[in-house]
CSV table of C-alpha atoms in Angstrom, one decimal:
chain,number,residue,atom,x,y,z
U,5,UNK,CA,151.1,181.2,137.1
U,6,UNK,CA,149.1,179.1,134.6
U,7,UNK,CA,149.1,175.4,135.4
U,8,UNK,CA,149.2,172.9,132.5
U,9,UNK,CA,147.9,169.5,133.6
U,10,UNK,CA,145.3,168.9,130.9
U,11,UNK,CA,145.7,166.4,128.1
U,12,UNK,CA,146.3,167.9,124.6
U,13,UNK,CA,149.2,170.0,123.2
U,14,UNK,CA,152.2,169.7,125.4
U,15,UNK,CA,153.4,173.3,126.4
U,16,UNK,CA,156.9,171.9,126.6
U,17,UNK,CA,156.9,170.9,122.9
U,18,UNK,CA,158.8,174.1,121.9
U,19,UNK,CA,161.8,172.7,123.9
U,20,UNK,CA,161.7,169.3,122.1
U,21,UNK,CA,164.6,168.4,119.8
U,22,UNK,CA,164.7,170.3,116.5
U,23,UNK,CA,165.0,168.8,112.9
U,24,UNK,CA,168.5,168.5,111.7
U,25,UNK,CA,167.8,168.2,108.0
U,26,UNK,CA,165.0,168.0,105.5
U,27,UNK,CA,165.1,165.4,102.8
U,28,UNK,CA,163.2,164.4,99.6
U,29,UNK,CA,162.1,160.8,99.9
U,30,UNK,CA,163.0,158.6,96.9
U,31,UNK,CA,159.3,157.7,96.6
U,32,UNK,CA,158.3,161.4,96.7
U,33,UNK,CA,155.5,160.3,99.0
U,34,UNK,CA,153.9,157.9,96.4
U,35,UNK,CA,153.0,154.3,97.3
U,36,UNK,CA,152.0,155.2,100.9
U,37,UNK,CA,148.5,154.2,102.1
U,38,UNK,CA,146.2,157.2,102.8
U,39,UNK,CA,147.2,158.6,106.2
U,40,UNK,CA,150.5,156.8,106.4
U,41,UNK,CA,152.5,159.9,105.5
U,42,UNK,CA,151.9,163.6,106.3
U,43,UNK,CA,153.7,165.1,103.3
U,44,UNK,CA,154.6,168.8,103.8
U,45,UNK,CA,153.9,171.2,100.9
U,46,UNK,CA,157.6,171.6,100.3
U,47,UNK,CA,157.8,167.8,99.6
U,48,UNK,CA,160.7,167.5,102.1
U,49,UNK,CA,160.3,165.7,105.3
U,50,UNK,CA,162.0,166.8,108.5
U,51,UNK,CA,164.6,164.4,110.1
U,52,UNK,CA,165.4,164.5,113.8
U,53,UNK,CA,168.5,163.0,115.5
U,54,UNK,CA,168.0,159.8,117.4
U,55,UNK,CA,167.5,160.1,121.1
U,56,UNK,CA,169.4,157.8,123.5
U,57,UNK,CA,166.2,155.8,123.8
U,58,UNK,CA,166.2,155.3,120.0
U,59,UNK,CA,169.8,154.2,120.1
U,60,UNK,CA,169.0,151.6,122.7
U,61,UNK,CA,166.1,150.1,120.6
U,62,UNK,CA,168.5,150.0,117.6
U,63,UNK,CA,170.8,147.8,119.7
U,64,UNK,CA,168.1,145.3,120.6
U,65,UNK,CA,168.7,142.2,118.3
U,66,UNK,CA,165.1,140.8,118.4
U,67,UNK,CA,163.6,144.2,117.6
U,68,UNK,CA,166.1,144.5,114.7
U,69,UNK,CA,165.2,141.1,113.4
U,70,UNK,CA,161.5,141.6,113.3
U,71,UNK,CA,161.7,145.2,112.0
U,72,UNK,CA,160.2,146.9,115.1
U,73,UNK,CA,163.4,148.8,115.9
U,74,UNK,CA,163.5,150.4,112.4
U,75,UNK,CA,159.8,151.2,112.6
U,76,UNK,CA,160.1,152.8,116.1
U,77,UNK,CA,163.2,154.8,115.1
U,78,UNK,CA,161.6,156.1,111.9
U,79,UNK,CA,158.5,157.1,113.8
U,80,UNK,CA,160.6,159.0,116.3
U,81,UNK,CA,163.0,160.6,113.9
U,82,UNK,CA,160.9,161.1,110.7
U,83,UNK,CA,157.6,162.0,112.3
U,84,UNK,CA,156.0,162.8,109.0
U,85,UNK,CA,156.0,159.1,108.3
U,86,UNK,CA,153.0,158.1,110.4
U,87,UNK,CA,153.1,154.4,109.6
U,88,UNK,CA,156.6,153.2,108.8
U,89,UNK,CA,155.3,149.6,108.3
U,90,UNK,CA,153.5,150.8,105.1
U,91,UNK,CA,156.5,152.9,103.9
U,92,UNK,CA,157.7,151.7,100.5
U,93,UNK,CA,160.9,149.8,100.9
U,94,UNK,CA,162.7,152.2,98.5
U,95,UNK,CA,162.5,154.9,101.2
U,96,UNK,CA,164.0,152.7,103.8
U,97,UNK,CA,167.8,153.3,103.2
U,98,UNK,CA,167.2,157.0,102.6
U,99,UNK,CA,165.4,157.4,105.9
U,100,UNK,CA,168.0,155.5,107.8
U,101,UNK,CA,170.9,157.4,106.2
U,102,UNK,CA,169.2,160.7,106.9
U,103,UNK,CA,168.8,159.7,110.6
U,104,UNK,CA,172.4,158.7,110.7
U,105,UNK,CA,173.4,162.1,109.3
U,106,UNK,CA,171.1,163.9,111.7
U,107,UNK,CA,172.6,162.0,114.7
U,108,UNK,CA,176.3,161.7,114.0
U,109,UNK,CA,177.0,163.9,111.0
U,110,UNK,CA,177.5,163.3,107.3
U,111,UNK,CA,180.8,161.4,107.4
U,112,UNK,CA,180.9,157.7,107.9
U,113,UNK,CA,184.0,155.6,108.3
U,114,UNK,CA,184.4,152.5,106.1
U,115,UNK,CA,187.2,150.0,106.7
U,116,UNK,CA,188.7,148.0,103.9
U,117,UNK,CA,191.8,146.1,102.9
U,118,UNK,CA,193.8,147.5,99.9
U,119,UNK,CA,193.5,144.8,97.2
U,120,UNK,CA,196.8,142.9,96.5
U,121,UNK,CA,198.5,144.8,99.3
U,122,UNK,CA,196.4,143.7,102.2
U,123,UNK,CA,196.9,146.7,104.5
U,124,UNK,CA,193.8,147.9,106.4
U,125,UNK,CA,192.6,151.4,105.6
U,126,UNK,CA,189.8,153.6,106.8
U,127,UNK,CA,188.0,155.8,104.3
U,128,UNK,CA,185.3,158.4,104.9
U,129,UNK,CA,182.1,158.2,102.9
U,130,UNK,CA,180.0,161.3,102.5
U,131,UNK,CA,176.5,160.2,103.3
U,132,UNK,CA,175.0,163.4,101.8
U,133,UNK,CA,176.2,162.2,98.4
U,134,UNK,CA,174.6,158.8,98.9
U,135,UNK,CA,171.4,160.4,100.0
U,136,UNK,CA,171.4,162.7,97.0
U,137,UNK,CA,171.8,159.7,94.6
U,138,UNK,CA,168.9,157.9,96.3
U,139,UNK,CA,166.7,160.9,96.1
U,140,UNK,CA,167.4,161.3,92.4
U,141,UNK,CA,166.5,157.7,91.5
U,142,UNK,CA,163.2,157.2,89.8
U,143,UNK,CA,161.0,154.1,90.2
U,144,UNK,CA,159.4,153.1,86.9
U,145,UNK,CA,156.0,151.7,87.7
U,146,UNK,CA,155.1,150.7,84.1
U,147,UNK,CA,156.8,148.4,81.7
U,148,UNK,CA,155.8,146.4,78.6
U,149,UNK,CA,156.5,142.7,77.8
U,150,UNK,CA,155.1,141.8,74.4
U,151,UNK,CA,151.4,142.9,74.4
U,152,UNK,CA,151.2,143.1,78.2
U,153,UNK,CA,151.6,146.3,80.1
U,154,UNK,CA,152.5,145.7,83.8
U,155,UNK,CA,152.0,148.2,86.6
U,156,UNK,CA,154.2,147.5,89.6
U,157,UNK,CA,154.9,149.0,93.0
U,158,UNK,CA,157.7,148.6,95.5
U,159,UNK,CA,157.0,146.4,98.5
U,160,UNK,CA,156.0,148.0,101.8
U,161,UNK,CA,158.5,147.7,104.7
U,162,UNK,CA,156.1,145.2,106.3
U,163,UNK,CA,156.1,143.0,103.2
U,164,UNK,CA,159.8,143.4,102.8
U,165,UNK,CA,160.4,142.5,106.4
U,166,UNK,CA,158.1,139.5,106.4
U,167,UNK,CA,159.8,138.2,103.2
U,168,UNK,CA,163.3,138.7,104.7
U,169,UNK,CA,162.4,136.8,107.9
U,170,UNK,CA,160.9,133.9,106.0
U,171,UNK,CA,163.9,133.7,103.7
U,172,UNK,CA,166.1,133.9,106.8
U,173,UNK,CA,164.2,131.0,108.4
U,174,UNK,CA,164.5,128.8,105.3
U,175,UNK,CA,168.2,129.5,105.0
U,176,UNK,CA,168.5,128.3,108.6
U,177,UNK,CA,167.0,125.0,107.5
U,178,UNK,CA,169.6,124.7,104.8
U,179,UNK,CA,172.3,125.3,107.5
U,180,UNK,CA,170.8,122.5,109.6
U,181,UNK,CA,171.4,120.1,106.8
U,182,UNK,CA,175.0,119.8,107.8
U,183,UNK,CA,173.9,118.1,111.0
U,184,UNK,CA,175.3,114.6,111.1
U,185,UNK,CA,172.4,113.3,113.3
U,186,UNK,CA,170.0,113.4,110.3
U,187,UNK,CA,169.9,110.6,107.7
U,188,UNK,CA,170.5,111.4,104.0
U,189,UNK,CA,166.8,110.8,103.2
U,190,UNK,CA,165.7,113.2,105.8
U,191,UNK,CA,168.2,115.8,104.6
U,192,UNK,CA,166.9,115.4,101.0
U,193,UNK,CA,163.3,115.7,102.2
U,194,UNK,CA,164.0,118.8,104.3
U,195,UNK,CA,166.0,120.3,101.4
U,196,UNK,CA,163.2,119.8,99.0
U,197,UNK,CA,160.6,121.2,101.4
U,198,UNK,CA,162.7,124.2,102.1
U,199,UNK,CA,163.5,124.8,98.4
U,200,UNK,CA,159.8,124.6,97.6
U,201,UNK,CA,159.0,127.1,100.3
U,202,UNK,CA,161.7,129.5,99.0
U,203,UNK,CA,160.3,129.2,95.5
U,204,UNK,CA,156.8,129.9,96.7
U,205,UNK,CA,158.1,132.8,98.7
U,206,UNK,CA,159.9,134.3,95.7
U,207,UNK,CA,156.7,134.0,93.6
U,208,UNK,CA,154.6,135.5,96.3
U,209,UNK,CA,156.9,138.4,96.8
U,210,UNK,CA,157.0,139.0,93.1
U,211,UNK,CA,153.2,139.0,92.5
U,212,UNK,CA,152.6,141.2,95.6
U,213,UNK,CA,154.5,143.9,93.7
U,214,UNK,CA,152.3,143.7,90.6
U,215,UNK,CA,149.4,146.1,90.9
U,216,UNK,CA,147.8,145.4,87.5
U,217,UNK,CA,148.3,143.9,84.1
U,218,UNK,CA,146.8,145.5,81.0
U,219,UNK,CA,146.0,143.7,77.8
U,220,UNK,CA,143.9,144.6,74.8
U,221,UNK,CA,142.4,147.5,76.8
U,222,UNK,CA,141.4,145.3,79.7
U,223,UNK,CA,142.9,146.0,83.1
U,224,UNK,CA,143.3,143.1,85.5
U,225,UNK,CA,143.8,144.1,89.1
U,226,UNK,CA,142.5,140.9,90.9
U,227,UNK,CA,145.5,139.6,92.9
U,228,UNK,CA,144.3,136.0,92.6
U,229,UNK,CA,144.1,136.3,88.8
U,230,UNK,CA,147.5,138.0,88.6
U,231,UNK,CA,149.0,135.2,90.8
U,232,UNK,CA,147.5,132.5,88.6
U,233,UNK,CA,148.8,134.2,85.5
U,234,UNK,CA,152.3,134.5,86.8
U,235,UNK,CA,152.4,130.9,87.9
U,236,UNK,CA,151.3,129.8,84.5
U,237,UNK,CA,153.3,132.2,82.4
U,238,UNK,CA,156.2,131.4,80.1
U,239,UNK,CA,159.7,131.6,81.4
U,240,UNK,CA,160.7,134.5,79.2
U,241,UNK,CA,157.8,136.6,80.4
U,242,UNK,CA,158.6,135.7,84.0
U,243,UNK,CA,162.2,136.6,83.5
U,244,UNK,CA,161.2,140.0,82.0
U,245,UNK,CA,159.1,140.8,85.1
U,246,UNK,CA,161.8,139.7,87.4
U,247,UNK,CA,164.6,141.7,85.7
U,248,UNK,CA,162.4,144.8,85.6
U,249,UNK,CA,161.6,144.6,89.3
U,250,UNK,CA,165.3,143.9,90.1
U,251,UNK,CA,166.4,146.8,88.0
U,252,UNK,CA,164.0,149.1,89.9
U,253,UNK,CA,165.3,147.7,93.2
U,254,UNK,CA,168.9,148.2,92.2
U,255,UNK,CA,168.3,151.9,91.5
U,256,UNK,CA,167.7,152.3,95.2
U,257,UNK,CA,170.7,150.3,96.4
U,258,UNK,CA,173.6,152.2,98.0
U,259,UNK,CA,176.4,152.3,95.4
U,260,UNK,CA,179.8,151.1,96.5
U,261,UNK,CA,182.4,153.6,97.6
U,262,UNK,CA,185.2,154.1,95.1
U,263,UNK,CA,188.6,154.2,96.8
U,264,UNK,CA,191.7,155.8,95.3
U,265,UNK,CA,195.0,154.0,95.8
U,266,UNK,CA,198.2,155.9,96.9
U,267,UNK,CA,201.1,155.9,94.5
U,268,UNK,CA,203.1,153.5,96.8
U,269,UNK,CA,200.1,151.1,96.9
U,270,UNK,CA,199.9,151.2,93.1
U,271,UNK,CA,203.6,150.4,93.0
U,272,UNK,CA,203.0,147.4,95.3
U,273,UNK,CA,200.3,146.0,92.9
U,274,UNK,CA,197.1,147.7,94.0
U,275,UNK,CA,194.7,148.9,91.3
U,276,UNK,CA,194.4,152.7,90.8
U,277,UNK,CA,190.8,152.6,92.1
U,278,UNK,CA,188.7,149.9,93.8
U,279,UNK,CA,185.2,149.6,95.1
U,280,UNK,CA,184.2,149.0,98.7
U,281,UNK,CA,180.6,147.9,99.4
U,282,UNK,CA,178.8,150.2,101.9
U,283,UNK,CA,176.8,148.2,104.4
U,284,UNK,CA,174.8,149.8,107.2
U,285,UNK,CA,175.3,147.4,110.1
U,286,UNK,CA,175.7,147.9,113.9
U,287,UNK,CA,179.4,148.7,113.6
U,288,UNK,CA,179.0,151.4,110.9
U,289,UNK,CA,175.6,152.9,111.7
U,290,UNK,CA,176.6,154.1,115.1
U,291,UNK,CA,179.5,156.6,115.5
T,14,UNK,CA,170.5,147.1,109.2
T,15,UNK,CA,171.5,143.9,107.5
T,16,UNK,CA,171.4,141.6,110.6
T,17,UNK,CA,169.4,139.0,108.6
T,18,UNK,CA,172.2,138.6,106.1
T,19,UNK,CA,174.6,137.4,108.9
T,20,UNK,CA,175.3,133.8,109.9
T,21,UNK,CA,174.0,132.5,113.2
T,22,UNK,CA,177.4,132.8,114.8
T,23,UNK,CA,177.8,136.4,113.6
T,24,UNK,CA,174.2,137.2,114.9
T,25,UNK,CA,175.0,135.8,118.3
T,26,UNK,CA,178.3,137.8,118.4
T,27,UNK,CA,176.5,140.9,117.3
T,28,UNK,CA,173.8,140.4,119.9
T,29,UNK,CA,176.5,140.2,122.6
T,30,UNK,CA,178.2,143.3,121.4
T,31,UNK,CA,174.9,145.2,121.3
T,32,UNK,CA,174.1,144.1,124.9
T,33,UNK,CA,177.5,145.5,126.0
T,34,UNK,CA,177.0,148.7,124.1
T,35,UNK,CA,173.5,149.2,125.6
T,36,UNK,CA,174.9,148.8,129.1
T,37,UNK,CA,177.7,151.3,128.3
T,38,UNK,CA,175.2,153.9,126.9
T,39,UNK,CA,172.9,153.5,130.0
T,40,UNK,CA,175.9,153.9,132.2
T,41,UNK,CA,176.8,157.2,130.3
T,42,UNK,CA,173.2,158.4,130.8
T,43,UNK,CA,173.0,157.7,134.5
T,44,UNK,CA,176.4,159.3,135.0
T,45,UNK,CA,175.3,162.5,133.1
T,46,UNK,CA,172.2,162.6,135.3
T,47,UNK,CA,174.3,162.2,138.5
T,48,UNK,CA,176.8,164.9,137.5
T,49,UNK,CA,174.1,167.3,136.6
T,50,UNK,CA,173.0,167.4,140.2
T,51,UNK,CA,169.3,167.2,139.7
T,52,UNK,CA,169.4,169.4,136.7
T,53,UNK,CA,168.8,166.4,134.3
T,54,UNK,CA,166.3,163.7,135.2
T,55,UNK,CA,167.0,160.2,133.9
T,56,UNK,CA,163.8,160.5,131.7
T,57,UNK,CA,165.3,163.6,130.1
T,58,UNK,CA,168.7,162.0,129.7
T,59,UNK,CA,167.0,159.2,127.6
T,60,UNK,CA,165.5,161.9,125.3
T,61,UNK,CA,168.9,163.5,124.6
T,62,UNK,CA,170.6,163.2,121.2
T,63,UNK,CA,174.2,162.2,120.7
T,64,UNK,CA,175.2,165.8,120.2
T,65,UNK,CA,173.4,167.0,123.3
T,66,UNK,CA,175.1,164.3,125.4
T,67,UNK,CA,178.5,165.4,124.0
T,68,UNK,CA,177.8,169.0,124.9
T,69,UNK,CA,176.6,168.1,128.4
T,70,UNK,CA,179.6,165.9,128.8
T,71,UNK,CA,181.9,168.8,128.0
T,72,UNK,CA,180.0,171.1,130.5
T,73,UNK,CA,180.5,168.5,133.2
T,74,UNK,CA,184.2,168.3,132.3
T,75,UNK,CA,184.6,172.1,132.4
T,76,UNK,CA,182.8,172.3,135.7
T,77,UNK,CA,185.1,169.7,137.2
T,78,UNK,CA,188.1,171.7,136.0
T,79,UNK,CA,186.8,174.9,137.5
T,80,UNK,CA,186.1,173.1,140.8
T,81,UNK,CA,189.6,171.6,140.8
T,82,UNK,CA,191.2,175.0,140.1
T,83,UNK,CA,189.1,176.9,142.6
T,84,UNK,CA,189.7,174.3,145.3
T,85,UNK,CA,186.0,174.2,146.1
T,86,UNK,CA,184.5,170.8,147.1
T,87,UNK,CA,183.0,169.0,144.2
T,88,UNK,CA,180.9,166.4,146.1
C-alpha cells in the first residue's frame, strides 16, 4: 500500500465536493487585478455548494459586517476567484446568488403583503432568471461629458466594503443625535462634522472609480489630478459623472419580483401586478 | 448580505438569531457524526453541504426504521 504523507496534491481531492453549476460573471473577468482570478477558457467559473463551515461563517455578524464572511465563502465556493477582496463589486450579487443556487436550489421564497388587501403571501423567485439578467448586463466603462471622455471602473469589493462601513459609522452618529444628554450646539457640531465626512466619502468613492479622463488627446490618469479636477468641477459635470456611475451600478442591481394578484384579490382592491423588492438577507439567503 | 442597511436594533436581533441558528447547525452536525457511528468525523461533517447533510439524515432515519422493524438493538 502506498502511503501519502507528503505535502503537495491531496490524494483525497477526487472525493471533494463537486461544482454544482458554472456561471458567466457579469464582469466577464475584467477589472480583476492580475492573479486575482483564474479564468477558465470557457469563460464560466465553477460554483460549489457551501459547506456547513461556510454556513457558520455566514452566520457570524462581525464577519458579515467587515466583509470577511463574504470573502471566505466566495473563496470556498468559487475557487476561480483567488482574491475576492479585489473582485469588482458588480460580480458580488451574481456570485452570492450562484452560491445560494448551488447550496439550496434555484427557488427562493419571498414574503410580501398584498397591497390594499394586507394578506401575507409567499412567492417563489427563480434565482436562475435573476442570475441570467445579471450576466447579460454590460458595464459601460467610457462616457462623454462635453469635451471630456471619462473611463470608469466598478469599485472592488474591498473599496465597496470600506465605503459601506464608513457610511454605516457616520449614520450611527446621526442616530446618536437623538440623545437628550447632548446640548443643541454639540448636536449641530456633530451633525456638521458627520455631514462633511459623508460628503468627503461620497467624493472619494466617486473619484476612486474614475480610471482616466481624456481631453484634447491628453490622457490624465494621475489620481491626485483627477481628484482635484472633480473637486473643482462644475455641478453639471459632477452630476453627469454621478448619474453615469449610478446608471452602471443600477444595471447590476437585482430587479424586483413582479407578483400577480389573484382575481379575488383584485376584486378586493389589489392591483393586477405589484413589485416586491428582492433582498438577500439572513432570513432569505439560507433555506 | 445587507446587514449594514439595518438599524442597530435590527442588527442586534439579527445577531441573536444568527447565534441560535449557528448552535442549531452545530447540534445537527454533532448528531450526524454520532449517528454515523464513527463513519463520519466531526471534521468531515463540517465539510458537508446542505444536500449531503439531508441525504445522510435520511440514511440515519432509514437505518433507525430498519432497526426498529428488525427488533435489533440500536445502541
